[in-house]
Amino acid sequence: MHKRSRWLGGLILLGLAATLTFFRIPLASSQGLTLRSAPVTGALPVSDPGSALWLEATAIEVPLSAQNVTRPMLPDTRVKTVTARALHTDSQLAIMVEWADETHDDSMIRVQDFRDAVALQFPLAAGQPFFCMGQQGGNVNIWHWKADWQADIAARADMNTLYPSMHVDQYPFTAAVDPLAVAPADYVDPNYLPALASGNLFASATRASPVEDLIAGGFGSLTAQAAEGQNVQGYGAWADGAWRVIFARDLTSSEAEDVTFAAGQVYSMSFAAWDGANGERNGQKSTSQWVGLQLGAQTDGAAQPDQPRPSQSSAAAPSDPLGMLYVFGPMVLVAGLIMALAGGALALSALLRPKDRP
Amino acid sequence: MAEVYNWHLGRSMAYAFPEAHPQKQFAAVFNINRCIGCQTCTGACKATWTFSRGQEYMWWNNVESKPYGGYPQHWDIHILQRLDEAHQAAGKQAEWDQAQAGESAPYGVYQGLTITEAAGAEQQALGYIPPDTEWRAPNFYEDTSTGYQGDRLGISTAGASLPEHQTWFFYLQRLCNHCTYPACAAACPRKAIYKRPEDGIVLIDQARCRGYRKCVEQCPYKKSMYRGTTRTSEKCVACYPRVEGSDPLSEGVPMETRCMAVCPGKIRLNGLVDIAADGSWAEAPNHPLYHLIKIEKAALPLYPQFGTEPNIYYIPPRWAPRPYLRQMFGPGVDEAIARYAAPSRQLLAVLQLFRTTQRMIFRFEIEEGPLVLETEVNGQPWQMFNDTVIGFDAKNREVARLSVVEPIHERPAERLNSI
Ligand code: SF4
Ligand code: SF4
Ligand code: SF4
């Protein structure tokens, strides 16, 4: 009996460890990193990554790794780390994300072209839902910047951008004089652009921002907020093998689908990045764990360059007891293995021992 | 991954979603032997659905010259090669056990891997994205045959002798297969692709699509296509207003799709078959599609080994090399060609129904006629009867009536030259 329960205990532990390992459930969340937003006065540099104001903010390096929980996955995603800085006034927050990327992929016209992109994610309720797209009952607000949307703001790319020598006699149901210049806005009947007719922001004839404002509550549930609810501004520029992308939004929002911020408070956020040249899109991406976001209290209007550097033991970092399992997981696996081996050896020796003879 | 039953393979297989079957399934039979490669079908689809910005390269229907042609270029070679590599890595053979053929496994049991089973842990299915250069034309290598084997004067005496032509090509007519287990739907991480419960038509929700192109990557038939203008993917919609009977022309009864209804070669027969709760085809011996596919087994699925249970069936070309055809249509090829070459009375009658009406035919009846011909086919005696086949639409109204022997009308002498 005693031996059986020891066997059983070993097996259960082994099973648990194996399950965690098999599904690659990363239970760690808190890495103790906190992005401290520096309070400033005046206008935030929302479209100027080179502004000296950004030097007021303490930069943090956020490690990213390939999403490996659900299909599709790409084990060798390219963005391994991003650098983040944040600034806020008493009404607005701006976050700048920088990362190295040798290629500048801002087209989504050809079938084989994918864009570079970066996203921020914030839980919509207290606590930390699953760090990858949230979970049922744990919605997240996602801000998704897209290189092609950024390029579209200057000039919306279309077939003739990529195929300048193409010829078409006419596109029916359009009002344009020159068929080659036809753009979504020229369609008299949008039903011939079904994505546009059904309100898909990807097909929008015009773009006000390169950032899409979305919510999610688990894998496959990502949903864009309605056009009226798109209230995140942004700007991104690529230079010398690196993207610098700025997200900006009012601290408060009346929408239930939006995260809201207040000075002095600590929030959770996480990062994701895609390298279009590597075919990265959807869950084939690099993600970070949850990181703290703290909005420093407004002082007399000056920035706080002397704020403490983030550290592993920062009390401000959100705590997550589940994270401990990440540490214990491998230990449990090893212990389970040892137990199973020991149990197996005992059983084997019992079998091999010569039977007592009368 | 769930376990689902795929009757083309005669076994269960892994699939992203558990079994849930539509009440009816959109299906068609294409008689490859009759296609003249005119691309009227291709043009009809383009003129109906894909004439707009961003769809320039899209041919939801295309006709390609096999063995070399393909749209996108070499699509089947590319996916077969990946499947072959997966078999080699797994030490498996893509073989069929025909000894196990039976009611729920009409072609035997496939013992190799499907594109889903060969995918590994990271993807839903094997796949690749053909670049734009491979989508440039609906029929690359148009009418290109295999190497010509002529004599000194360039004349081949044996070139066109049956059972297999020495120099050959054939047309393969392709559109979305509205698969029972669509790889496109499994591939979509957003579940933007769905299969309609009323008719099994597979559609991409244009509001949910985010242009990820996982469907383009993992549809083995390459029938999901990306539209740069809207940055979403689009595909054949099976002309659903016609299938629903909601198109004004259809007068409320299901109608054949555009590409089916225009075919001058009369190679296409399109309809809806009843599906039982377990996914099998509800027995309907007088349904023309059921008759051709289930009873006569004259029409076969395209690349059944991919594992998506496609719903467009083909009567294989009787002049092409059998190993090539077996790779393309599975092990049922020899029986299908034998049945087609020497058709039964019923089969010959049902073959007359192709392209006689735009309405979908749900039931047929045969009125027997006299014996009109006695001959030999492949060394066996064969008789032809002038039977009459009658087709009925969804409301059980007669919509087609044809005799096996086409009636001949002789023009009277005084009108010989009149129009
Ligand atoms: S043929 Fe391709 S696009 Fe059509 S249903 Fe099947 S997997 Fe999907
Ligand atoms: S069924 Fe309709 S949409 Fe599909 S290929 Fe044929 S014509 Fe085009
Ligand atoms: S319209 Fe008919 S005969 Fe012409 S290419 Fe298409 S399938 Fe073949």
Tab-separated table of N, CA, C and O in Angstrom, chain B residues 68-173:
chain	number	residue	atom	x	y	z
B	68	TYR	N	1.725	19.573	-66.920
B	68	TYR	CA	2.673	20.647	-66.600
B	68	TYR	C	2.009	21.899	-66.049
B	68	TYR	O	2.624	22.656	-65.311
B	69	GLY	N	0.774	22.141	-66.460
B	69	GLY	CA	0.142	23.406	-66.129
B	69	GLY	C	-0.348	23.458	-64.696
B	69	GLY	O	-0.515	22.435	-64.034
B	70	GLY	N	-0.587	24.676	-64.253
B	70	GLY	CA	-1.139	24.831	-62.910
B	70	GLY	C	-1.278	26.291	-62.568
B	70	GLY	O	-0.489	27.115	-63.000
B	71	TYR	N	-2.319	26.603	-61.814
B	71	TYR	CA	-2.519	27.961	-61.305
B	71	TYR	C	-2.869	27.833	-59.838
B	71	TYR	O	-3.888	27.229	-59.538
B	72	PRO	N	-2.009	28.322	-58.935
B	72	PRO	CA	-0.690	28.896	-59.196
B	72	PRO	C	0.274	27.828	-59.721
B	72	PRO	O	0.045	26.633	-59.529
B	73	GLN	N	1.334	28.305	-60.357
B	73	GLN	CA	2.238	27.421	-61.066
B	73	GLN	C	2.735	26.274	-60.172
B	73	GLN	O	3.228	26.515	-59.075
B	74	HIS	N	2.577	25.059	-60.675
B	74	HIS	CA	3.082	23.846	-60.002
B	74	HIS	C	2.529	23.666	-58.583
B	74	HIS	O	3.191	23.080	-57.734
B	75	TRP	N	1.303	24.173	-58.335
B	75	TRP	CA	0.765	24.087	-56.977
B	75	TRP	C	0.738	22.654	-56.448
B	75	TRP	O	1.070	22.397	-55.292
B	76	ASP	N	0.342	21.706	-57.323
B	76	ASP	CA	0.193	20.336	-56.803
B	76	ASP	C	1.548	19.663	-56.605
B	76	ASP	O	1.735	18.911	-55.649
B	77	ILE	N	2.504	19.999	-57.492
B	77	ILE	CA	3.845	19.427	-57.329
B	77	ILE	C	4.445	19.913	-56.009
B	77	ILE	O	5.046	19.151	-55.250
B	78	HIS	N	4.263	21.209	-55.727
B	78	HIS	CA	4.827	21.772	-54.496
B	78	HIS	C	4.272	21.079	-53.250
B	78	HIS	O	5.015	20.756	-52.331
B	79	ILE	N	2.956	20.858	-53.225
B	79	ILE	CA	2.386	20.286	-51.996
B	79	ILE	C	2.670	18.781	-51.926
B	79	ILE	O	2.954	18.243	-50.854
B	80	LEU	N	2.660	18.111	-53.095
B	80	LEU	CA	2.994	16.677	-53.104
B	80	LEU	C	4.431	16.460	-52.638
B	80	LEU	O	4.726	15.498	-51.926
B	81	GLN	N	5.306	17.366	-53.042
B	81	GLN	CA	6.706	17.238	-52.639
B	81	GLN	C	6.840	17.373	-51.118
B	81	GLN	O	7.536	16.600	-50.466
B	82	ARG	N	6.124	18.365	-50.550
B	82	ARG	CA	6.198	18.534	-49.095
B	82	ARG	C	5.628	17.317	-48.374
B	82	ARG	O	6.141	16.885	-47.343
B	83	LEU	N	4.550	16.782	-48.931
B	83	LEU	CA	3.934	15.612	-48.315
B	83	LEU	C	4.884	14.414	-48.405
B	83	LEU	O	5.024	13.634	-47.460
B	84	ASP	N	5.564	14.304	-49.537
B	84	ASP	CA	6.511	13.214	-49.734
B	84	ASP	C	7.672	13.323	-48.741
B	84	ASP	O	8.076	12.328	-48.131
B	85	GLU	N	8.172	14.541	-48.553
B	85	GLU	CA	9.273	14.728	-47.606
B	85	GLU	C	8.840	14.337	-46.189
B	85	GLU	O	9.603	13.735	-45.448
B	86	ALA	N	7.589	14.679	-45.850
B	86	ALA	CA	7.085	14.331	-44.521
B	86	ALA	C	6.991	12.808	-44.366
B	86	ALA	O	7.292	12.259	-43.302
B	87	HIS	N	6.574	12.127	-45.446
B	87	HIS	CA	6.519	10.659	-45.394
B	87	HIS	C	7.903	10.067	-45.193
B	87	HIS	O	8.089	9.159	-44.400
B	88	GLN	N	8.868	10.613	-45.931
B	88	GLN	CA	10.229	10.099	-45.802
B	88	GLN	C	10.757	10.309	-44.392
B	88	GLN	O	11.361	9.414	-43.803
B	89	ALA	N	10.492	11.490	-43.842
B	89	ALA	CA	10.973	11.790	-42.489
B	89	ALA	C	10.334	10.855	-41.465
B	89	ALA	O	10.959	10.470	-40.477
B	90	ALA	N	9.066	10.483	-41.727
B	90	ALA	CA	8.353	9.631	-40.774
B	90	ALA	C	8.553	8.149	-41.099
B	90	ALA	O	8.028	7.280	-40.398
B	91	GLY	N	9.281	7.854	-42.162
B	91	GLY	CA	9.477	6.463	-42.574
B	91	GLY	C	8.178	5.795	-42.978
B	91	GLY	O	7.949	4.621	-42.685
B	92	LYS	N	7.287	6.567	-43.638
B	92	LYS	CA	5.978	6.029	-44.016
B	92	LYS	C	5.795	6.020	-45.519
B	92	LYS	O	6.482	6.743	-46.244
B	93	GLN	N	4.853	5.234	-45.985
B	93	GLN	CA	4.518	5.175	-47.404
B	93	GLN	C	3.100	5.719	-47.591
B	93	GLN	O	2.223	5.413	-46.803
B	94	ALA	N	2.914	6.491	-48.653
B	94	ALA	CA	1.575	7.025	-48.941
B	94	ALA	C	0.783	5.975	-49.725
B	94	ALA	O	0.450	6.176	-50.882
B	95	GLU	N	0.480	4.880	-49.085
B	95	GLU	CA	-0.161	3.764	-49.794
B	95	GLU	C	-1.617	3.605	-49.389
B	95	GLU	O	-2.045	4.070	-48.344
B	96	TRP	N	-2.352	2.902	-50.245
B	96	TRP	CA	-3.750	2.591	-49.978
B	96	TRP	C	-3.883	1.083	-49.807
B	96	TRP	O	-3.276	0.316	-50.559
B	97	ASP	N	-4.692	0.668	-48.849
B	97	ASP	CA	-4.996	-0.753	-48.709
B	97	ASP	C	-6.379	-0.979	-49.300
B	97	ASP	O	-7.399	-0.760	-48.650
B	98	GLN	N	-6.396	-1.423	-50.560
B	98	GLN	CA	-7.685	-1.599	-51.237
B	98	GLN	C	-8.436	-2.827	-50.749
B	98	GLN	O	-9.635	-2.951	-50.968
B	99	ALA	N	-7.723	-3.732	-50.080
B	99	ALA	CA	-8.385	-4.936	-49.564
B	99	ALA	C	-9.424	-4.559	-48.513
B	99	ALA	O	-10.379	-5.298	-48.274
B	100	GLN	N	-9.251	-3.396	-47.879
B	100	GLN	CA	-10.194	-2.997	-46.823
B	100	GLN	C	-11.363	-2.169	-47.355
B	100	GLN	O	-12.117	-1.591	-46.576
B	101	ALA	N	-11.509	-2.114	-48.679
B	101	ALA	CA	-12.603	-1.319	-49.250
B	101	ALA	C	-13.952	-1.859	-48.800
B	101	ALA	O	-14.131	-3.060	-48.646
B	102	GLY	N	-14.887	-0.964	-48.569
B	102	GLY	CA	-16.225	-1.364	-48.142
B	102	GLY	C	-17.155	-0.180	-48.177
B	102	GLY	O	-16.811	0.877	-48.722
B	103	GLU	N	-18.314	-0.351	-47.563
B	103	GLU	CA	-19.364	0.667	-47.557
B	103	GLU	C	-18.863	2.056	-47.179
B	103	GLU	O	-19.082	3.022	-47.896
B	104	SER	N	-18.135	2.147	-46.054
B	104	SER	CA	-17.694	3.464	-45.597
B	104	SER	C	-16.249	3.762	-46.010
B	104	SER	O	-15.652	4.726	-45.548
B	105	ALA	N	-15.704	2.905	-46.862
B	105	ALA	CA	-14.338	3.123	-47.369
B	105	ALA	C	-14.311	2.693	-48.836
B	105	ALA	O	-13.686	1.692	-49.189
B	106	PRO	N	-15.005	3.450	-49.714
B	106	PRO	CA	-15.180	2.966	-51.083
B	106	PRO	C	-13.881	2.780	-51.872
B	106	PRO	O	-13.845	2.001	-52.812
B	107	TYR	N	-12.831	3.498	-51.497
B	107	TYR	CA	-11.561	3.361	-52.249
B	107	TYR	C	-10.517	2.581	-51.462
B	107	TYR	O	-9.345	2.562	-51.818
B	108	GLY	N	-10.912	2.010	-50.339
B	108	GLY	CA	-9.950	1.340	-49.473
B	108	GLY	C	-9.520	2.283	-48.363
B	108	GLY	O	-10.183	3.294	-48.097
B	109	VAL	N	-8.422	1.936	-47.696
B	109	VAL	CA	-7.962	2.731	-46.554
B	109	VAL	C	-6.600	3.342	-46.876
B	109	VAL	O	-5.661	2.652	-47.264
B	110	TYR	N	-6.543	4.667	-46.724
B	110	TYR	CA	-5.281	5.384	-46.979
B	110	TYR	C	-4.367	5.221	-45.774
B	110	TYR	O	-4.757	5.515	-44.650
B	111	GLN	N	-3.160	4.744	-46.017
B	111	GLN	CA	-2.265	4.463	-44.894
B	111	GLN	C	-1.154	5.482	-44.737
B	111	GLN	O	-0.325	5.359	-43.845
B	112	GLY	N	-1.172	6.486	-45.599
B	112	GLY	CA	-0.150	7.526	-45.477
B	112	GLY	C	-0.622	8.664	-44.594
B	112	GLY	O	-1.597	8.528	-43.847
B	113	LEU	N	0.072	9.775	-44.683
B	113	LEU	CA	-0.232	10.948	-43.878
B	113	LEU	C	-1.021	11.961	-44.706
B	113	LEU	O	-0.766	12.142	-45.894
B	114	THR	N	-1.965	12.652	-44.067
B	114	THR	CA	-2.650	13.774	-44.708
B	114	THR	C	-1.814	15.036	-44.451
B	114	THR	O	-0.862	15.000	-43.661
B	115	ILE	N	-2.197	16.152	-45.051
B	115	ILE	CA	-1.436	17.387	-44.818
B	115	ILE	C	-1.547	17.837	-43.359
B	115	ILE	O	-0.669	18.519	-42.858
B	116	THR	N	-2.624	17.444	-42.699
B	116	THR	CA	-2.778	17.794	-41.279
B	116	THR	C	-1.897	16.892	-40.422
B	116	THR	O	-1.212	17.358	-39.514
B	117	GLU	N	-1.918	15.603	-40.746
B	117	GLU	CA	-1.126	14.654	-39.948
B	117	GLU	C	0.369	14.863	-40.138
B	117	GLU	O	1.171	14.512	-39.273
B	118	ALA	N	0.746	15.438	-41.286
B	118	ALA	CA	2.171	15.630	-41.567
B	118	ALA	C	2.670	16.988	-41.083
B	118	ALA	O	3.832	17.320	-41.276
B	119	ALA	N	1.793	17.762	-40.439
B	119	ALA	CA	2.129	19.171	-40.181
B	119	ALA	C	3.105	19.400	-39.038
B	119	ALA	O	3.809	20.390	-39.013
B	120	GLY	N	3.161	18.513	-38.066
B	120	GLY	CA	4.000	18.778	-36.897
B	120	GLY	C	3.273	19.645	-35.886
B	120	GLY	O	2.092	19.958	-36.051
B	121	ALA	N	3.999	20.053	-34.847
B	121	ALA	CA	3.352	20.713	-33.713
B	121	ALA	C	3.083	22.194	-33.944
B	121	ALA	O	2.292	22.801	-33.243
B	122	GLU	N	3.757	22.797	-34.920
B	122	GLU	CA	3.687	24.247	-35.016
B	122	GLU	C	2.602	24.781	-35.948
B	122	GLU	O	2.188	25.924	-35.828
B	123	GLN	N	2.162	23.962	-36.895
B	123	GLN	CA	1.192	24.421	-37.882
B	123	GLN	C	-0.002	23.471	-37.914
B	123	GLN	O	0.094	22.333	-37.486
B	124	GLN	N	-1.121	23.962	-38.461
B	124	GLN	CA	-2.300	23.106	-38.592
B	124	GLN	C	-2.157	22.153	-39.771
B	124	GLN	O	-2.703	21.063	-39.762
B	125	ALA	N	-1.454	22.589	-40.807
B	125	ALA	CA	-1.313	21.732	-41.990
B	125	ALA	C	-0.038	22.114	-42.726
B	125	ALA	O	0.494	23.203	-42.547
B	126	LEU	N	0.447	21.188	-43.556
B	126	LEU	CA	1.571	21.500	-44.438
B	126	LEU	C	1.117	22.572	-45.418
B	126	LEU	O	-0.037	22.567	-45.839
B	127	GLY	N	2.022	23.432	-45.824
B	127	GLY	CA	1.606	24.409	-46.822
B	127	GLY	C	2.723	25.343	-47.213
B	127	GLY	O	3.851	25.226	-46.723
B	128	TYR	N	2.391	26.265	-48.110
B	128	TYR	CA	3.342	27.286	-48.538
B	128	TYR	C	2.538	28.394	-49.208
B	128	TYR	O	1.382	28.183	-49.581
B	129	ILE	N	3.135	29.558	-49.317
B	129	ILE	CA	2.469	30.671	-50.010
B	129	ILE	C	3.122	30.846	-51.379
B	129	ILE	O	4.295	31.192	-51.461
B	130	PRO	N	2.374	30.612	-52.462
B	130	PRO	CA	2.965	30.849	-53.778
B	130	PRO	C	3.161	32.349	-53.982
B	130	PRO	O	2.240	33.120	-53.733
B	131	PRO	N	4.336	32.793	-54.411
B	131	PRO	CA	4.541	34.229	-54.645
B	131	PRO	C	3.765	34.707	-55.858
B	131	PRO	O	3.278	33.894	-56.654
B	132	ASP	N	3.667	36.024	-56.018
B	132	ASP	CA	2.832	36.595	-57.086
B	132	ASP	C	3.210	36.086	-58.476
B	132	ASP	O	2.344	35.915	-59.329
B	133	THR	N	4.506	35.801	-58.685
B	133	THR	CA	4.939	35.344	-60.014
B	133	THR	C	4.277	34.027	-60.409
B	133	THR	O	4.174	33.719	-61.593
B	134	GLU	N	3.838	33.252	-59.423
B	134	GLU	CA	3.244	31.951	-59.753
B	134	GLU	C	1.741	32.037	-60.012
B	134	GLU	O	1.112	31.040	-60.355
B	135	TRP	N	1.170	33.217	-59.825
B	135	TRP	CA	-0.282	33.383	-60.012
B	135	TRP	C	-0.595	34.145	-61.302
B	135	TRP	O	-1.697	34.658	-61.472
B	136	ARG	N	0.386	34.302	-62.194
B	136	ARG	CA	0.216	35.244	-63.290
B	136	ARG	C	-0.821	34.861	-64.339
B	136	ARG	O	-1.286	35.718	-65.067
B	137	ALA	N	-1.120	33.580	-64.505
B	137	ALA	CA	-2.050	33.195	-65.574
B	137	ALA	C	-2.845	31.971	-65.149
B	137	ALA	O	-2.348	31.144	-64.382
B	138	PRO	N	-4.081	31.855	-65.637
B	138	PRO	CA	-4.913	30.730	-65.206
B	138	PRO	C	-4.517	29.397	-65.830
B	138	PRO	O	-4.993	28.362	-65.407
B	139	ASN	N	-3.664	29.420	-66.846
B	139	ASN	CA	-3.295	28.149	-67.477
B	139	ASN	C	-1.882	28.220	-68.052
B	139	ASN	O	-1.679	28.229	-69.262
B	140	PHE	N	-0.897	28.283	-67.154
B	140	PHE	CA	0.497	28.170	-67.602
B	140	PHE	C	0.637	26.864	-68.384
B	140	PHE	O	-0.002	25.884	-68.057
B	141	TYR	N	1.511	26.806	-69.346
B	141	TYR	CA	1.730	25.591	-70.145
B	141	TYR	C	0.452	25.140	-70.831
B	141	TYR	O	0.163	23.957	-70.909
B	142	GLU	N	-0.323	26.110	-71.325
B	142	GLU	CA	-1.572	25.764	-71.988
B	142	GLU	C	-1.323	24.766	-73.111
B	142	GLU	O	-0.445	24.958	-73.960
B	143	ASP	N	-2.080	23.686	-73.115
B	143	ASP	CA	-2.046	22.669	-74.176
B	143	ASP	C	-0.667	22.077	-74.412
B	143	ASP	O	-0.366	21.614	-75.518
B	144	THR	N	0.177	22.090	-73.413
B	144	THR	CA	1.497	21.476	-73.578
B	144	THR	C	1.393	19.999	-73.220
B	144	THR	O	1.015	19.650	-72.106
B	145	SER	N	1.723	19.141	-74.211
B	145	SER	CA	1.616	17.709	-73.951
B	145	SER	C	2.962	17.176	-73.501
B	145	SER	O	3.968	17.883	-73.546
B	146	THR	N	2.967	15.937	-73.100
B	146	THR	CA	4.240	15.279	-72.797
B	146	THR	C	4.980	15.085	-74.120
B	146	THR	O	4.391	15.239	-75.195
B	147	GLY	N	6.252	14.759	-74.034
B	147	GLY	CA	7.120	14.670	-75.208
B	147	GLY	C	6.491	13.875	-76.345
B	147	GLY	O	5.964	12.778	-76.156
B	148	TYR	N	6.538	14.449	-77.548
B	148	TYR	CA	5.928	13.823	-78.711
B	148	TYR	C	6.831	12.742	-79.262
B	148	TYR	O	8.025	12.944	-79.465
B	149	GLN	N	6.253	11.569	-79.458
B	149	GLN	CA	7.040	10.466	-80.000
B	149	GLN	C	6.558	10.135	-81.401
B	149	GLN	O	5.723	9.259	-81.601
B	150	GLY	N	7.075	10.850	-82.376
B	150	GLY	CA	6.651	10.631	-83.760
B	150	GLY	C	7.680	9.826	-84.530
B	150	GLY	O	8.766	9.541	-84.047
B	151	ASP	N	7.349	9.456	-85.762
B	151	ASP	CA	8.313	8.757	-86.595
B	151	ASP	C	9.130	9.774	-87.387
B	151	ASP	O	9.101	10.972	-87.113
B	152	ARG	N	9.821	9.298	-88.408
B	152	ARG	CA	10.706	10.157	-89.185
B	152	ARG	C	9.962	11.346	-89.790
B	152	ARG	O	10.477	12.428	-89.924
B	153	LEU	N	8.684	11.105	-90.153
B	153	LEU	CA	7.902	12.163	-90.795
B	153	LEU	C	7.130	13.005	-89.766
B	153	LEU	O	6.319	13.845	-90.120
B	154	GLY	N	7.380	12.713	-88.516
B	154	GLY	CA	6.687	13.476	-87.488
B	154	GLY	C	5.280	12.967	-87.228
B	154	GLY	O	4.451	13.639	-86.637
B	155	ILE	N	4.995	11.761	-87.719
B	155	ILE	CA	3.653	11.207	-87.504
B	155	ILE	C	3.759	10.066	-86.503
B	155	ILE	O	4.614	9.190	-86.622
B	156	SER	N	2.911	10.087	-85.527
B	156	SER	CA	2.921	9.029	-84.527
B	156	SER	C	1.729	8.121	-84.758
B	156	SER	O	0.587	8.557	-84.678
B	157	THR	N	2.007	6.865	-85.051
B	157	THR	CA	0.897	5.952	-85.304
B	157	THR	C	0.292	5.476	-83.989
B	157	THR	O	-0.892	5.214	-83.894
B	158	ALA	N	1.132	5.391	-82.962
B	158	ALA	CA	0.638	4.858	-81.689
B	158	ALA	C	0.325	5.961	-80.693
B	158	ALA	O	-0.149	5.694	-79.599
B	159	GLY	N	0.587	7.204	-81.075
B	159	GLY	CA	0.473	8.307	-80.120
B	159	GLY	C	-0.866	8.391	-79.438
B	159	GLY	O	-0.944	8.701	-78.255
B	160	ALA	N	-1.947	8.103	-80.184
B	160	ALA	CA	-3.275	8.301	-79.617
B	160	ALA	C	-4.044	6.994	-79.460
B	160	ALA	O	-5.257	6.983	-79.512
B	161	SER	N	-3.311	5.891	-79.267
B	161	SER	CA	-4.052	4.639	-79.105
B	161	SER	C	-4.315	4.373	-77.623
B	161	SER	O	-3.480	4.634	-76.770
B	162	LEU	N	-5.502	3.844	-77.360
B	162	LEU	CA	-5.889	3.563	-75.974
B	162	LEU	C	-5.297	2.232	-75.543
B	162	LEU	O	-4.893	1.466	-76.397
B	163	PRO	N	-5.196	1.886	-74.289
B	163	PRO	CA	-5.780	2.622	-73.161
B	163	PRO	C	-4.984	3.850	-72.724
B	163	PRO	O	-5.544	4.677	-72.012
B	164	GLU	N	-3.698	3.962	-73.094
B	164	GLU	CA	-2.967	5.144	-72.657
B	164	GLU	C	-2.292	5.783	-73.847
B	164	GLU	O	-1.521	5.127	-74.538
B	165	HIS	N	-2.569	7.039	-74.079
B	165	HIS	CA	-1.869	7.747	-75.145
B	165	HIS	C	-0.392	7.885	-74.782
B	165	HIS	O	-0.053	8.098	-73.623
B	166	GLN	N	0.453	7.776	-75.801
B	166	GLN	CA	1.886	7.932	-75.562
B	166	GLN	C	2.231	9.407	-75.363
B	166	GLN	O	3.157	9.745	-74.639
B	167	THR	N	1.491	10.245	-76.028
B	167	THR	CA	1.685	11.692	-75.910
B	167	THR	C	0.363	12.245	-75.403
B	167	THR	O	-0.664	12.021	-76.021
B	168	TRP	N	0.385	12.902	-74.290
B	168	TRP	CA	-0.905	13.235	-73.694
B	168	TRP	C	-0.855	14.516	-72.878
B	168	TRP	O	0.191	14.958	-72.419
B	169	PHE	N	-2.020	15.117	-72.736
B	169	PHE	CA	-2.291	16.112	-71.695
B	169	PHE	C	-3.792	16.066	-71.478
B	169	PHE	O	-4.523	15.456	-72.259
B	170	PHE	N	-4.260	16.660	-70.415
B	170	PHE	CA	-5.709	16.799	-70.232
B	170	PHE	C	-5.988	18.048	-69.425
B	170	PHE	O	-5.093	18.588	-68.775
B	171	TYR	N	-7.226	18.515	-69.514
B	171	TYR	CA	-7.618	19.719	-68.784
B	171	TYR	C	-8.136	19.342	-67.402
B	171	TYR	O	-8.944	18.422	-67.275
B	172	LEU	N	-7.674	20.086	-66.430
B	172	LEU	CA	-8.181	19.904	-65.077
B	172	LEU	C	-8.900	21.191	-64.694
B	172	LEU	O	-8.295	22.266	-64.694
B	173	GLN	N	-10.191	21.070	-64.377
B	173	GLN	CA	-11.021	22.229	-64.065
B	173	GLN	C	-11.038	22.386	-62.546
B	173	GLN	O	-11.355	21.435	-61.832
